[in-house]
Amino acid sequence: RFRNVTGVQTCALPIWVLWSRLPARETMNEREISDRITDQHAFGDYAFLRRQLVDHGLVTRTPDGRQYRRVEAQPIPEALALLERLRG
């Protein structure tokens, strides 16, 4: 698991950034969400990042894993600050 820094898991902030770059109210198949994630990182493991989005409750997945959808949520304050900085 990831280290907890001041109450926020270290992986949570980048996951919120990925979440913010997924389309709202759009169902994606596994290839579509994987492509969108791949376009947004240099980590090299889109499947891990996709699972993190699901595990953090930011994306839902059908039981068969064929469809994904971004969950509309209020980012945590630290993620909001990061997203604002990235928008510059």
Tab-separated table of C-alpha atoms in Angstrom:
chain	number	residue	atom	x	y	z
A	1	ARG	CA	0.000	0.000	0.000
A	2	PHE	CA	1.062	3.621	-0.280
A	3	ARG	CA	2.482	5.848	2.417
A	4	ASN	CA	0.101	8.217	4.164
A	5	VAL	CA	1.379	11.810	4.258
A	6	THR	CA	-0.586	14.265	6.431
A	7	GLY	CA	-3.720	12.177	6.098
A	8	VAL	CA	-3.596	11.878	2.289
A	9	GLN	CA	-2.358	8.740	0.579
A	10	THR	CA	0.545	9.646	-1.679
A	11	CYS	CA	-1.138	7.992	-4.662
A	12	ALA	CA	-4.423	9.836	-4.190
A	13	LEU	CA	-3.396	13.165	-5.716
A	14	PRO	CA	-2.183	11.836	-9.100
A	15	ILE	CA	-5.270	9.614	-9.256
A	16	TRP	CA	-7.462	12.708	-8.864
A	17	VAL	CA	-5.569	14.323	-11.765
A	18	LEU	CA	-6.283	11.283	-13.959
A	19	TRP	CA	-9.914	11.378	-12.824
A	20	SER	CA	-10.206	15.054	-13.809
A	21	ARG	CA	-9.083	14.231	-17.341
A	22	LEU	CA	-11.675	11.515	-17.920
A	23	PRO	CA	-14.906	12.544	-19.619
A	24	ALA	CA	-17.895	13.151	-17.362
A	25	ARG	CA	-21.131	11.236	-17.948
A	26	GLU	CA	-19.614	9.007	-20.633
A	27	THR	CA	-19.380	5.236	-20.614
A	28	MET	CA	-16.061	3.901	-21.889
A	29	ASN	CA	-15.018	0.387	-22.777
A	30	GLU	CA	-11.782	-1.023	-21.360
A	31	ARG	CA	-9.711	-0.003	-24.380
A	32	GLU	CA	-11.065	3.570	-24.352
A	33	ILE	CA	-10.345	4.196	-20.676
A	34	SER	CA	-6.946	2.531	-20.977
A	35	ASP	CA	-6.051	4.753	-23.939
A	36	ARG	CA	-7.169	7.878	-22.067
A	37	ILE	CA	-5.096	6.904	-19.038
A	38	THR	CA	-2.067	6.061	-21.183
A	39	ASP	CA	-2.236	9.491	-22.827
A	40	GLN	CA	-1.977	11.160	-19.389
A	41	HIS	CA	1.001	9.479	-17.701
A	42	ALA	CA	4.522	8.156	-18.106
A	43	PHE	CA	4.158	5.567	-15.331
A	44	GLY	CA	4.003	2.633	-17.729
A	45	ASP	CA	1.198	0.614	-16.108
A	46	TYR	CA	-2.216	1.849	-17.225
A	47	ALA	CA	-3.933	-1.236	-15.768
A	48	PHE	CA	-2.614	-0.430	-12.279
A	49	LEU	CA	-3.772	3.173	-12.609
A	50	ARG	CA	-7.185	2.050	-13.895
A	51	ARG	CA	-7.542	-0.249	-10.859
A	52	GLN	CA	-6.534	2.616	-8.561
A	53	LEU	CA	-9.283	4.798	-10.042
A	54	VAL	CA	-11.780	2.012	-9.340
A	55	ASP	CA	-10.365	1.225	-5.876
A	56	HIS	CA	-10.535	4.900	-4.870
A	57	GLY	CA	-14.191	5.022	-5.977
A	58	LEU	CA	-13.495	7.548	-8.740
A	59	VAL	CA	-14.502	5.220	-11.573
A	60	THR	CA	-17.129	2.487	-11.638
A	61	ARG	CA	-16.684	-0.732	-13.559
A	62	THR	CA	-19.277	-3.299	-14.558
A	63	PRO	CA	-18.743	-6.749	-12.995
A	64	ASP	CA	-17.472	-8.110	-16.312
A	65	GLY	CA	-14.987	-5.222	-16.652
A	66	ARG	CA	-16.312	-4.153	-20.033
A	67	GLN	CA	-17.640	-0.698	-19.158
A	68	TYR	CA	-16.183	2.111	-17.086
A	69	ARG	CA	-17.639	5.421	-16.029
A	70	ARG	CA	-16.206	8.363	-14.096
A	71	VAL	CA	-17.948	8.966	-10.768
A	72	GLU	CA	-18.852	12.613	-10.305
A	73	ALA	CA	-17.273	13.541	-6.992
A	74	GLN	CA	-15.889	16.515	-5.109
A	75	PRO	CA	-12.082	16.250	-5.083
A	76	ILE	CA	-10.378	16.387	-1.718
A	77	PRO	CA	-8.970	19.851	-0.865
A	78	GLU	CA	-5.381	18.832	-1.631
A	79	ALA	CA	-6.447	17.531	-5.055
A	80	LEU	CA	-8.381	20.739	-5.763
A	81	ALA	CA	-5.263	22.777	-5.004
A	82	LEU	CA	-3.151	20.571	-7.277
A	83	LEU	CA	-5.693	20.714	-10.117
A	84	GLU	CA	-5.800	24.492	-9.824
A	85	ARG	CA	-1.999	24.709	-10.021
A	86	LEU	CA	-1.917	22.433	-13.055
A	87	ARG	CA	-4.475	24.623	-14.826
A	88	GLY	CA	-2.097	27.521	-14.130
